[in-house]
XYZ file of C-alpha atoms in Angstrom:
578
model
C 13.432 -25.377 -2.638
C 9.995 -26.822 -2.067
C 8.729 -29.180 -5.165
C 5.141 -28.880 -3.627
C 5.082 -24.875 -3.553
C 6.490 -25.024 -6.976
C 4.691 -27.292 -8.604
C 1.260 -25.078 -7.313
C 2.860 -22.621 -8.751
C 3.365 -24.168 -12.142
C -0.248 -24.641 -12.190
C -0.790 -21.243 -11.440
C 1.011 -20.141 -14.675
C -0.525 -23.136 -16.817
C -4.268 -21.935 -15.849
C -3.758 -18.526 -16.050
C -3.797 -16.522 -19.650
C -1.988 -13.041 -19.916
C 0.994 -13.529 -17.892
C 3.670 -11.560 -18.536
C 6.955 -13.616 -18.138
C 10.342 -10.957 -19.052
C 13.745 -11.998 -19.242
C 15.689 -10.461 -16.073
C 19.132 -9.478 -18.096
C 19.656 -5.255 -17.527
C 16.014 -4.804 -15.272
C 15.352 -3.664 -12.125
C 13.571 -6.843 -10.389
C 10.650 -5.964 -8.424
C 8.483 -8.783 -6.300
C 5.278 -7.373 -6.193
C 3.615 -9.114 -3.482
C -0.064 -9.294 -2.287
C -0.302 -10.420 1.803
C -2.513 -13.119 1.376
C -3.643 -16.168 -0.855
C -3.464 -15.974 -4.505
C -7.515 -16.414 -4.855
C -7.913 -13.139 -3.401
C -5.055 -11.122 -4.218
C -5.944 -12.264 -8.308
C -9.174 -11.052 -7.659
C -8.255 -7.407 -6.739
C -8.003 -5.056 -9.695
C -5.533 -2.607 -8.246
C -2.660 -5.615 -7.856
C -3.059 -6.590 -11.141
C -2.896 -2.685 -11.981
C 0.244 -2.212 -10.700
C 1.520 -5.578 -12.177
C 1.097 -4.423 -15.411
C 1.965 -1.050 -15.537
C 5.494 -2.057 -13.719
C 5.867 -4.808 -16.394
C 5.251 -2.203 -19.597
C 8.622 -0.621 -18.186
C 11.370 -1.683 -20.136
C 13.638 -1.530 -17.286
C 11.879 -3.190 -14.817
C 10.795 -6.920 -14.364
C 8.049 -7.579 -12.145
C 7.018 -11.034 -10.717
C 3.942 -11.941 -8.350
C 4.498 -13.440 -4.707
C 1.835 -14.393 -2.404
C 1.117 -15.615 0.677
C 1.777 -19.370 0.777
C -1.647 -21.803 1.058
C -2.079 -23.028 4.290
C -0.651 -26.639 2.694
C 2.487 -25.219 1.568
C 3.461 -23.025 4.896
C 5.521 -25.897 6.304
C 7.488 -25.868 3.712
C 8.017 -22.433 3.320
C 9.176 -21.361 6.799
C 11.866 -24.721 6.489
C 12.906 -23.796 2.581
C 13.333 -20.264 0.658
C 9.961 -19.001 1.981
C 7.710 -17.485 -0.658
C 8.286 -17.681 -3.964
C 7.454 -15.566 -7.032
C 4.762 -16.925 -9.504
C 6.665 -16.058 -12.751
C 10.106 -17.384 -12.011
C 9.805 -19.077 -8.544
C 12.367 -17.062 -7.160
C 12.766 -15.991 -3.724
C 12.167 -12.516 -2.350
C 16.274 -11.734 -1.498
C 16.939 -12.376 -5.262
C 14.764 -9.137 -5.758
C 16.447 -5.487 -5.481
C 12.717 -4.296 -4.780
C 9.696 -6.043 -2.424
C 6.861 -3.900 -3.038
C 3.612 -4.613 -0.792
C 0.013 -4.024 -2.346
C -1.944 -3.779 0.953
C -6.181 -3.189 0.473
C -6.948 -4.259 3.855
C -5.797 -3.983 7.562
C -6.530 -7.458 8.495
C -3.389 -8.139 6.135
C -0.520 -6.386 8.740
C 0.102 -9.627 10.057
C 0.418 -11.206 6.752
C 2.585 -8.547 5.619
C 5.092 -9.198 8.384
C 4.816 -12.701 8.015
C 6.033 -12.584 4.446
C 8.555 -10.786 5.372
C 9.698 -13.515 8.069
C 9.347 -16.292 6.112
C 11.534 -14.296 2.863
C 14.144 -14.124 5.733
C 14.288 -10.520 5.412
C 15.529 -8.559 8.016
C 11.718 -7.342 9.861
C 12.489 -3.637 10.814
C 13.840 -1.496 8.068
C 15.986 0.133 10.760
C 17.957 -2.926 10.610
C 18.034 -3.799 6.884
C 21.508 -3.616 5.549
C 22.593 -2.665 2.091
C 22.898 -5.548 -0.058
C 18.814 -6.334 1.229
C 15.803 -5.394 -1.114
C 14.005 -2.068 -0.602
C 10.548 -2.675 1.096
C 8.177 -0.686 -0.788
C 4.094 -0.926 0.362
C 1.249 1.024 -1.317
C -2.225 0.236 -1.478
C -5.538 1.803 0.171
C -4.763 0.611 3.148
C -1.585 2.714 3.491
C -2.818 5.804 2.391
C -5.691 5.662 5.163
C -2.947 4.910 7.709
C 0.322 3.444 7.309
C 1.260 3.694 10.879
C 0.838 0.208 12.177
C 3.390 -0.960 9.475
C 5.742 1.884 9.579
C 8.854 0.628 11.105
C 9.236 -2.721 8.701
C 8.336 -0.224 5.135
C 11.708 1.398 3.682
C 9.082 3.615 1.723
C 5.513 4.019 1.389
C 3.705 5.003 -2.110
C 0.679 6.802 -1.209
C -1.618 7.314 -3.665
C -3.182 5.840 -7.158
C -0.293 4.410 -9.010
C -0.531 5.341 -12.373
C 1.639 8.728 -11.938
C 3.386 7.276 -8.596
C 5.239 3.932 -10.048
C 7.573 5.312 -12.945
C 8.572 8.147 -10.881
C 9.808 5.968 -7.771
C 11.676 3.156 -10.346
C 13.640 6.436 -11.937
C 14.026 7.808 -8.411
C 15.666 4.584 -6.976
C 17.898 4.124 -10.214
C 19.350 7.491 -10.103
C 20.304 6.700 -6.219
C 21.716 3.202 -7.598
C 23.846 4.745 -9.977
C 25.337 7.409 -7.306
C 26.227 4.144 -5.659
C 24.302 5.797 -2.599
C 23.601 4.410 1.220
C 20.560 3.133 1.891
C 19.846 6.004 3.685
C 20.930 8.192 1.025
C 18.272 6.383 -0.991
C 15.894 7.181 0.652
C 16.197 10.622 1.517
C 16.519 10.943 -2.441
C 13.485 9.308 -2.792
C 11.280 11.502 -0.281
C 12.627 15.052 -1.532
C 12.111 13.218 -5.294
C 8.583 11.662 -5.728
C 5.513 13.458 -4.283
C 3.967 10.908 -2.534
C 6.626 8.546 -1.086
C 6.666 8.427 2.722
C 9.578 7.068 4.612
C 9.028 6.622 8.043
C 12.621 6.501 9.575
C 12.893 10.200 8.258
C 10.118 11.046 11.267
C 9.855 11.626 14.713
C 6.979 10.586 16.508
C 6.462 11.781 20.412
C 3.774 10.871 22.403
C 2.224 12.475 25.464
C 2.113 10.842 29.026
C -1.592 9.891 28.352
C -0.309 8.030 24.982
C -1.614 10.717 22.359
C 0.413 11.427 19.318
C 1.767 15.312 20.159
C 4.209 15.540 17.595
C 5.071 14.288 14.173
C 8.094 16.022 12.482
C 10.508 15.562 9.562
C 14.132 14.669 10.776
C 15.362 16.658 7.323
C 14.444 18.852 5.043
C 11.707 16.947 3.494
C 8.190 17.555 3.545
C 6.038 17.574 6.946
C 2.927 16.703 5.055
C 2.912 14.128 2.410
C 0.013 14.792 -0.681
C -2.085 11.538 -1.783
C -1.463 11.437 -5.875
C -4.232 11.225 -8.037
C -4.730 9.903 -11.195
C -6.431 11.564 -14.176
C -8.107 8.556 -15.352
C -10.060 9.614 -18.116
C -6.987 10.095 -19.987
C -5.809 6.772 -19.352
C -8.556 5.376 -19.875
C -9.967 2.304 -18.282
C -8.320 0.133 -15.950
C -8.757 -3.705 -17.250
C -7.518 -6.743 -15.360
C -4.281 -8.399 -17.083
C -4.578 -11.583 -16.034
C -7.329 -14.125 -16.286
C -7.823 -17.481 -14.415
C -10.173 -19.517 -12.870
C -8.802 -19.458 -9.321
C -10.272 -16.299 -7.988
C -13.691 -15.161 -6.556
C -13.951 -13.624 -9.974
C -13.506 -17.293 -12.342
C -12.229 -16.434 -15.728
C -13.728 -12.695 -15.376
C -12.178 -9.946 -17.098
C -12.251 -6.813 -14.604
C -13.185 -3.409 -16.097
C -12.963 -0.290 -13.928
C -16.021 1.918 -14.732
C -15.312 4.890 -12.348
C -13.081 5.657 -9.367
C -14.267 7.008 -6.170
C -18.370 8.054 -5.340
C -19.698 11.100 -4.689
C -22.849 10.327 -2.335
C -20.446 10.930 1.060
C -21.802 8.172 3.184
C -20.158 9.305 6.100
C -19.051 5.254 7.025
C -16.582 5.321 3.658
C -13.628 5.679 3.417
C -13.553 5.180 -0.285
C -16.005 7.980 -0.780
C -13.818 10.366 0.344
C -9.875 9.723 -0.003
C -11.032 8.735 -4.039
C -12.418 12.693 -4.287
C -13.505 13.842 -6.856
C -15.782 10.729 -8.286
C -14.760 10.032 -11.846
C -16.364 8.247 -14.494
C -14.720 6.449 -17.443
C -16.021 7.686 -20.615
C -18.655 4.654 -21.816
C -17.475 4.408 -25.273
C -13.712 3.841 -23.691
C -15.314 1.256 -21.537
C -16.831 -1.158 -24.015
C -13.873 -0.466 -26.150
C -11.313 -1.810 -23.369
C -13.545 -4.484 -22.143
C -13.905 -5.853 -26.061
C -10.092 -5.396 -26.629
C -8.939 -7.339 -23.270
C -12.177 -10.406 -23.721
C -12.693 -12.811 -26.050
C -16.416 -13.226 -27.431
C -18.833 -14.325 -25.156
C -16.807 -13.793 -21.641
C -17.696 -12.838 -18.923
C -16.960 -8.798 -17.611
C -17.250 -7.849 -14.460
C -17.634 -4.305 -14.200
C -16.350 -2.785 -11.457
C -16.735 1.278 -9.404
C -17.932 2.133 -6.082
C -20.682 3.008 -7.435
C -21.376 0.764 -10.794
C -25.528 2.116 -11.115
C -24.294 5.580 -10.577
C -22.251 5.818 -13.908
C -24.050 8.191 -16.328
C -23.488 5.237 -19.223
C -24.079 2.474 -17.669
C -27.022 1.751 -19.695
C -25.346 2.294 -22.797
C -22.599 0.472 -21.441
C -24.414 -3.055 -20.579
C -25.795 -2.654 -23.908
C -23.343 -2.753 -26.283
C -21.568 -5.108 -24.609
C -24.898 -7.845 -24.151
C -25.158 -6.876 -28.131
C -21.193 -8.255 -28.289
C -22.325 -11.571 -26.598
C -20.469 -10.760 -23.556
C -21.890 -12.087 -19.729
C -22.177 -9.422 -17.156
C -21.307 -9.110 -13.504
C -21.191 -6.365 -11.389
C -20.053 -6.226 -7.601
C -23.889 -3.996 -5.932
C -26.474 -2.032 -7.080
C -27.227 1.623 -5.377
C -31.532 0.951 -4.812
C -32.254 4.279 -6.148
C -30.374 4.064 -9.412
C -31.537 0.745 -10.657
C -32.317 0.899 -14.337
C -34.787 -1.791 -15.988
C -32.106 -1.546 -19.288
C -29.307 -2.269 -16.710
C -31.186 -5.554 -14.751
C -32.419 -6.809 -18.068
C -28.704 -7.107 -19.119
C -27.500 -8.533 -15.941
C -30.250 -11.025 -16.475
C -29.125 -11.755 -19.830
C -25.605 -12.758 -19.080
C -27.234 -15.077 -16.591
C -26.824 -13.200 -12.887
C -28.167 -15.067 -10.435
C -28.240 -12.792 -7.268
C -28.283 -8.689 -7.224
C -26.886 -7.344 -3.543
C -27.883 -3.713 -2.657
C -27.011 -2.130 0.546
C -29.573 -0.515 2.690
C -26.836 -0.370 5.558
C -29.456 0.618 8.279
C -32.579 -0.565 8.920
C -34.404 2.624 9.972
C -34.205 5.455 8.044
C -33.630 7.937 10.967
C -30.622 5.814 11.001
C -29.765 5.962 6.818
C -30.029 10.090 7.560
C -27.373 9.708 10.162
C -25.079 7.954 7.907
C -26.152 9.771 4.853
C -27.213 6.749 3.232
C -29.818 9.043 1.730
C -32.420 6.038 0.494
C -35.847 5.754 2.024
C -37.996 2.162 2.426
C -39.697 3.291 -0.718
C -36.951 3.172 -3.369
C -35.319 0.153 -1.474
C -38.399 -1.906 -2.221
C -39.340 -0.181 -5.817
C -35.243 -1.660 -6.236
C -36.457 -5.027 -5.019
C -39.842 -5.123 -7.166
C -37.489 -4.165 -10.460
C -34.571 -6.734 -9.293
C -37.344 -9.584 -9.004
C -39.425 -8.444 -11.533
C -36.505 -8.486 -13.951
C -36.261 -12.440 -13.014
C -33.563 -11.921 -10.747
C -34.793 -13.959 -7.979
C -32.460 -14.023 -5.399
C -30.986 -10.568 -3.472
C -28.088 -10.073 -1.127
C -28.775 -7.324 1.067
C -25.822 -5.905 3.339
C -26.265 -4.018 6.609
C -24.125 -2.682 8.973
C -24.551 -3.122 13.379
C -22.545 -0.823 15.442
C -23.263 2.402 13.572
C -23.392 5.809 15.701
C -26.347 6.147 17.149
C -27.891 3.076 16.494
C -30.148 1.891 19.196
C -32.193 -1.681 19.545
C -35.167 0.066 17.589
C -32.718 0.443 14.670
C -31.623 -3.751 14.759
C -35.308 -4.223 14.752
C -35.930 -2.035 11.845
C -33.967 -4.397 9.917
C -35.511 -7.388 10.802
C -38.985 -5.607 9.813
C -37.461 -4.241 6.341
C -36.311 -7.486 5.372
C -39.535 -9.247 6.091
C -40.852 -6.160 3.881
C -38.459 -7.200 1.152
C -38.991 -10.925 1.587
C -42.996 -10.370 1.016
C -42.020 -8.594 -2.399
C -40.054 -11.085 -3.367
C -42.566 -13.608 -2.612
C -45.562 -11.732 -4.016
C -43.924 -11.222 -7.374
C -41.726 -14.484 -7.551
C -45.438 -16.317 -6.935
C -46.502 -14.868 -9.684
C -43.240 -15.585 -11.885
C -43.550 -19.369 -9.860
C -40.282 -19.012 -8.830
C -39.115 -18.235 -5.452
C -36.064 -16.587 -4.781
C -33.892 -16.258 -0.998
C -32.730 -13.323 0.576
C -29.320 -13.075 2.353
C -28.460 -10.775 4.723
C -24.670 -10.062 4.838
C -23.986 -7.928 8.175
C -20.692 -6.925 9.102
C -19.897 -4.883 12.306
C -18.824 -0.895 11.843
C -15.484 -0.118 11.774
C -14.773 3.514 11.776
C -12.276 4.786 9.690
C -9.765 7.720 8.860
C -10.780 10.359 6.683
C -14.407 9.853 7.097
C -16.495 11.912 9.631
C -16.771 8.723 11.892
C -13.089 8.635 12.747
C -13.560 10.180 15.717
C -16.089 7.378 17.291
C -15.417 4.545 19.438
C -15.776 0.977 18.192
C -18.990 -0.612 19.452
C -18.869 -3.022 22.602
C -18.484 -6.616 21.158
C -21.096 -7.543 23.918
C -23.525 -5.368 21.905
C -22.583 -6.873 18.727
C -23.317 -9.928 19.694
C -26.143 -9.425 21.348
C -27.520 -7.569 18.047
C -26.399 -10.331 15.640
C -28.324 -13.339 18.274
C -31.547 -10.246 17.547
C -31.241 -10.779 13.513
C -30.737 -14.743 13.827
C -33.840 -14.765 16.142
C -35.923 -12.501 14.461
C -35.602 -13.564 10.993
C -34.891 -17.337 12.173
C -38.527 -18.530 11.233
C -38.985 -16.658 7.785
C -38.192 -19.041 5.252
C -35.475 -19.093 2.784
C -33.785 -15.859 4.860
C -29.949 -16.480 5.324
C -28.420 -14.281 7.856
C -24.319 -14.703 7.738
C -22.913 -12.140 10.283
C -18.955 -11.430 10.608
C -17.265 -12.387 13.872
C -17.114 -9.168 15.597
C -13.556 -10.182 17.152
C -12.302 -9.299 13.958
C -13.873 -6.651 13.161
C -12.357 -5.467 16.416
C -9.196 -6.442 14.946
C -9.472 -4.084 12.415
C -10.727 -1.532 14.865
C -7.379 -1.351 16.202
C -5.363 -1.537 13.400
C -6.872 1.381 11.469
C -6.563 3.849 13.762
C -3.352 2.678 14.986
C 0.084 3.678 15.270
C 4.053 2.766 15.536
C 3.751 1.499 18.481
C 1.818 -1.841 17.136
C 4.379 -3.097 15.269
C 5.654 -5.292 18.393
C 2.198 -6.724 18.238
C 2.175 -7.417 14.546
C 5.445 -8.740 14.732
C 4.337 -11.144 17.996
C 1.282 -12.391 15.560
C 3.305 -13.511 12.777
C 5.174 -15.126 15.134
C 2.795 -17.056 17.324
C 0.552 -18.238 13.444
C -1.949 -15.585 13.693
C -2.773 -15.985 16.886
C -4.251 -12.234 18.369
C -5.602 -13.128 22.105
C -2.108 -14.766 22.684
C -0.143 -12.409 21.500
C -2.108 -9.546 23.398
C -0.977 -11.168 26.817
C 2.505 -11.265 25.494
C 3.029 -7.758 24.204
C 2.847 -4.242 26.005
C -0.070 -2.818 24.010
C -3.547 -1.317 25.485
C -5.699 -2.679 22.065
C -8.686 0.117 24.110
C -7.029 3.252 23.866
C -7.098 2.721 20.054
C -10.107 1.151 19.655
C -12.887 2.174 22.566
C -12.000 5.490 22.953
C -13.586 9.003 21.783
C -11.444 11.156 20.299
C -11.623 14.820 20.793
C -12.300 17.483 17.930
C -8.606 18.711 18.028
C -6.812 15.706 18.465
C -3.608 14.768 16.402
C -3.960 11.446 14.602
C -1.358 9.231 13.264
C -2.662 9.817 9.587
C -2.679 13.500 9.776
C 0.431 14.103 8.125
C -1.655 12.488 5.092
C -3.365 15.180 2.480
C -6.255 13.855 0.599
C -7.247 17.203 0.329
C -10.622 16.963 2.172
C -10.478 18.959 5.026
C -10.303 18.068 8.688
C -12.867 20.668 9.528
C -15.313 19.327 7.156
C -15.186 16.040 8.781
C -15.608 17.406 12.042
C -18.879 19.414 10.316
C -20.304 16.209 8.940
C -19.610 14.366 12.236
C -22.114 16.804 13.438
C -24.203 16.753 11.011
C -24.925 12.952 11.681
C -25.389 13.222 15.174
C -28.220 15.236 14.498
C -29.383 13.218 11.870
C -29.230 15.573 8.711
C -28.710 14.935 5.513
C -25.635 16.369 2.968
C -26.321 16.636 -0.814
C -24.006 14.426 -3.292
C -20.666 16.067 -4.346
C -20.771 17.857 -7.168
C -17.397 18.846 -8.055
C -18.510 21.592 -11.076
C -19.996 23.259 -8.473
C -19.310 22.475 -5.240
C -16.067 23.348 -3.099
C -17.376 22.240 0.414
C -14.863 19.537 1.376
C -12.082 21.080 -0.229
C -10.780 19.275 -2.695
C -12.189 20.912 -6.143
């Protein structure tokens, strides 16, 4: 056992307040582990979610495992591998590795950990006495395909109904003393919402499209997303607090799920249908309960300026003392009662997201904000006395032409002369920082059926930004590298057939371009190509309820450059999910 990778992890534990540390006599032991370092998988809400709610089991002990820091891989791969936080015990010493995947980019991780917990990789192969790989996660329940044949079982959904069911599910198969296959077969026909890949068949066409995707037994052919009623279970609040994540000694309150403007780019605006909002009483309640006086809260929705409390909500806590963050602000929601709070509690920077410089281009996304209410945002933000604004765009969008990359470099000069005019008169001056990352279309959304943008053309479009907004002062432009947003290209609207690939980059460290030339994989016909309207994808054995025709509709709708209303669920039944 490495002294180095424990002794981090002692510090872990000593830093950190609300750990939950059980005794492991009579419990089901569950690793739940996030694929990548322990400063970002503490700062995501939903891991620490699913930590706790496994932990208030009495039958179950759950313990965190993470991907080790660069520092400590050495000794990983040469010792016991990954350890858990809690308990520092290795992943075969659990009966249950469950994966909390939020991103794509984490695959690789995913089957890393796995390697390095000497775990047998393909779940075909996994014998009896060897943990049950469990994943969940957003990420899965977009498409699990990629990952398919190393997960025993997939959880797709919002785990507050999905967790308790699987645990009972997997004890009553341990107490018929049943295979491993028997497991899981009890497990799909058991808990709406668990996927098990090996109990598919997937056939392809000469041309390499998916043709066919059937049960091998009498389980369901289409597997329903779960969702949660929230507002009766009231706010989600992070269990843990320490001061090595993005989010330093921040307690996380969720103050919605989901968003109802349909921005055709997001996912998250349309597998998290219908938008729901936490009640605000419940939310000052739970954020007062879980923080001492005089922390600081970061409140957390896709959508925090869109909650119908939120006013109400920054105020009562501000009256409790309490400091408060939130993640961006929607430009056309911005409340003076809501900035003067944020202001308050000492917030530096406010990011809002334009997304497209034109607003031909906003239309086409339904990113419904004109260049009015973006800069009436930025005169309230600045006015406020929050000087500095992060602004985040996307390149690569359908449709977008060179006029549209220039309409962003003119907007932001437009927001930069606010800033200055009223920062002058404040005699402060504030920066602006553009954060652009490259479009990556996504399932579910109407963009899915769109080819990834030429990385020539995002490059060239990124040099455009630097040079155009190179001379205006105190204007940061960080761009991501468009490789990787390739990256992620391919492995969202991927299928079984990557795993070889995945498998080949843990191997070779993370290394993608080498492990390209070494594998049989065409990354193109995932990522470059145009889909047609009738085409069967990987992820359409997945029900979110929103349907396919819809998508299709809205996929239209952009390409001519109109506009759909927000979702109204009391009212509306266009997508089909109320």
């Amino acid at each position: 056992m490495s002294w180095q990778l424990q002794r981090r992890l002692k510090k872990w534990l000593t830093d950190e307040t609300g750990t939950i540390i059980k005794d492991w006599g009579g419990k089901i032991p569950i690793a739940l582990v996030y694929p990548n370092r322990y400063f970002l998988g503490m700062s995501n809400l939903g891991f620490q979610t699913v930590y706790h709610r496994l932990n208030q089991m009495p039958n179950v002990v759950c313990e965190r495992v993470f991907l080790p820091e660069s520092e400590d891989m050495t000794a990983a791969r040469s010792g016991t591998g990954p350890l858990s936080v809690e308990s520092q015990r290795p992943l075969a010493d659990f009966r249950i590795v469950a994966f909390s995947v939020g991103f794509e980019n984490d695959y690789a991780n995913l089957v890393h950990l796995l390697q390095l917990g000497k775990l047998s990789l393909y779940s075909s192969r996994r014998r009896q006495h060897e943990p049950l790989v469990v994943a969940g996660g957003v990420a899965t329940f977009l498409n699990p395909e990629p990952i398919a044949p190393f997960i025993d079982v997939f959880l797709l959904g919002e785990a507050e109904n999905l967790l308790e069911e699987f645990t009972a599910a997997w004890q009553e198969a341990q107490d018929e003393n049943a295979s491993r296959e028997e497991q899981l077969v009890h497990i799909a026909r058991r808990v709406s919402g668990a996927y098990v890949p090996s109990l598919f068949r997937v056939e392809n066409d000469s041309e390499g499209q998916l043709i066919s995707f059937e049960p091998l037994t009498d389980i369901p052919a289409k597997i329903p997303v779960r969702t949660a009623a929230i507002e009766a279970e009231g706010p989600t609040v992070s269990t843990i607090v320490t001061p090595h994540t993005e989010f330093a000694n921040t307690v996380l309150v969720e103050i919605g799920r989901g968003c109802g403007r349909g921005c055709r780019f997001c996912a998250a605006g349309f597998v998290y249908r219908p938008v729901r909002h936490q009640q605000g009483e419940k939310v000052v309640q739970a954020a007062l309960d879980s923080s001492p006086a005089g922390r600081k809260i970061g409140l957390l929705s896709s959508a925090v300026s869109d909650h119908p409390d939120i006013d109400a909500i920054c105020l009562q806590l501000r009256q409790t003392g309490a400091r408060l963050s939130v993640s961006s602000l929607r430009a056309d929601s911005v409340t003076p009662a809501m900035l003067e709070a944020l202001r308050e509690s000492g917030l530096r920077t406010v990011a809002i997201a334009p997304e497209a410089g034109s607003e031909r281009l906003r239309q086409a996304i339904n990113k419904n904000l004109t260049e009015e209410q973006i800069l009436n945002a930025v005169t309230a933000v600045v006015g406020s006395g929050i000087l500095n604004l992060r602004l985040y765009f996307m390149i690569g969008l359908p449709t977008e032409t060179e006029e549209d990359i220039e309409a962003i470099i003119q907007l932001v000069k437009r927001v930069k002369h606010e800033q200055l005019v009223i920062g002058r008169g404040q005699k402060r001056l504030g920066t602006v920082t553009l954060s652009v990352s490259s479009f990556v279309p996504k399932p579910f959304t109407p963009f899915q059926w769109v080819p990834f943008s030429d990385l020539s053309i995002l490059k060239r479009r990124i040099k455009k930004l630097r040079r155009g907004l190179g001379a205006v002062a105190n204007v940061r432009v960080h761009a991501d590298v468009p490789r990787w947003a390739y990256t992620q290209a391919l492995l969202a609207r991927g299928d079984r057939r990557l795993a070889p690939l995945l498998a080949t980059v843990a191997e070779e460290n993370g290394n993608w371009s080498k492990s390209l030339k070494m594998v049989n994989v065409n990354p193109e016909f995932y990522v470059s190509r145009e889909r047609e309207r009738e085409e069967l994808f990987p992820w359409d054995f997945i029900v979110h309820g929103v349907n396919k025709d819809y998508l299709w509709h809205e996929y239209q709708q952009a390409l001519a450059g109109a506009t759909t209303e927000p979702c109204e669920p009391e009212v509306c039944e266009r997508c089909g999910v109320c």
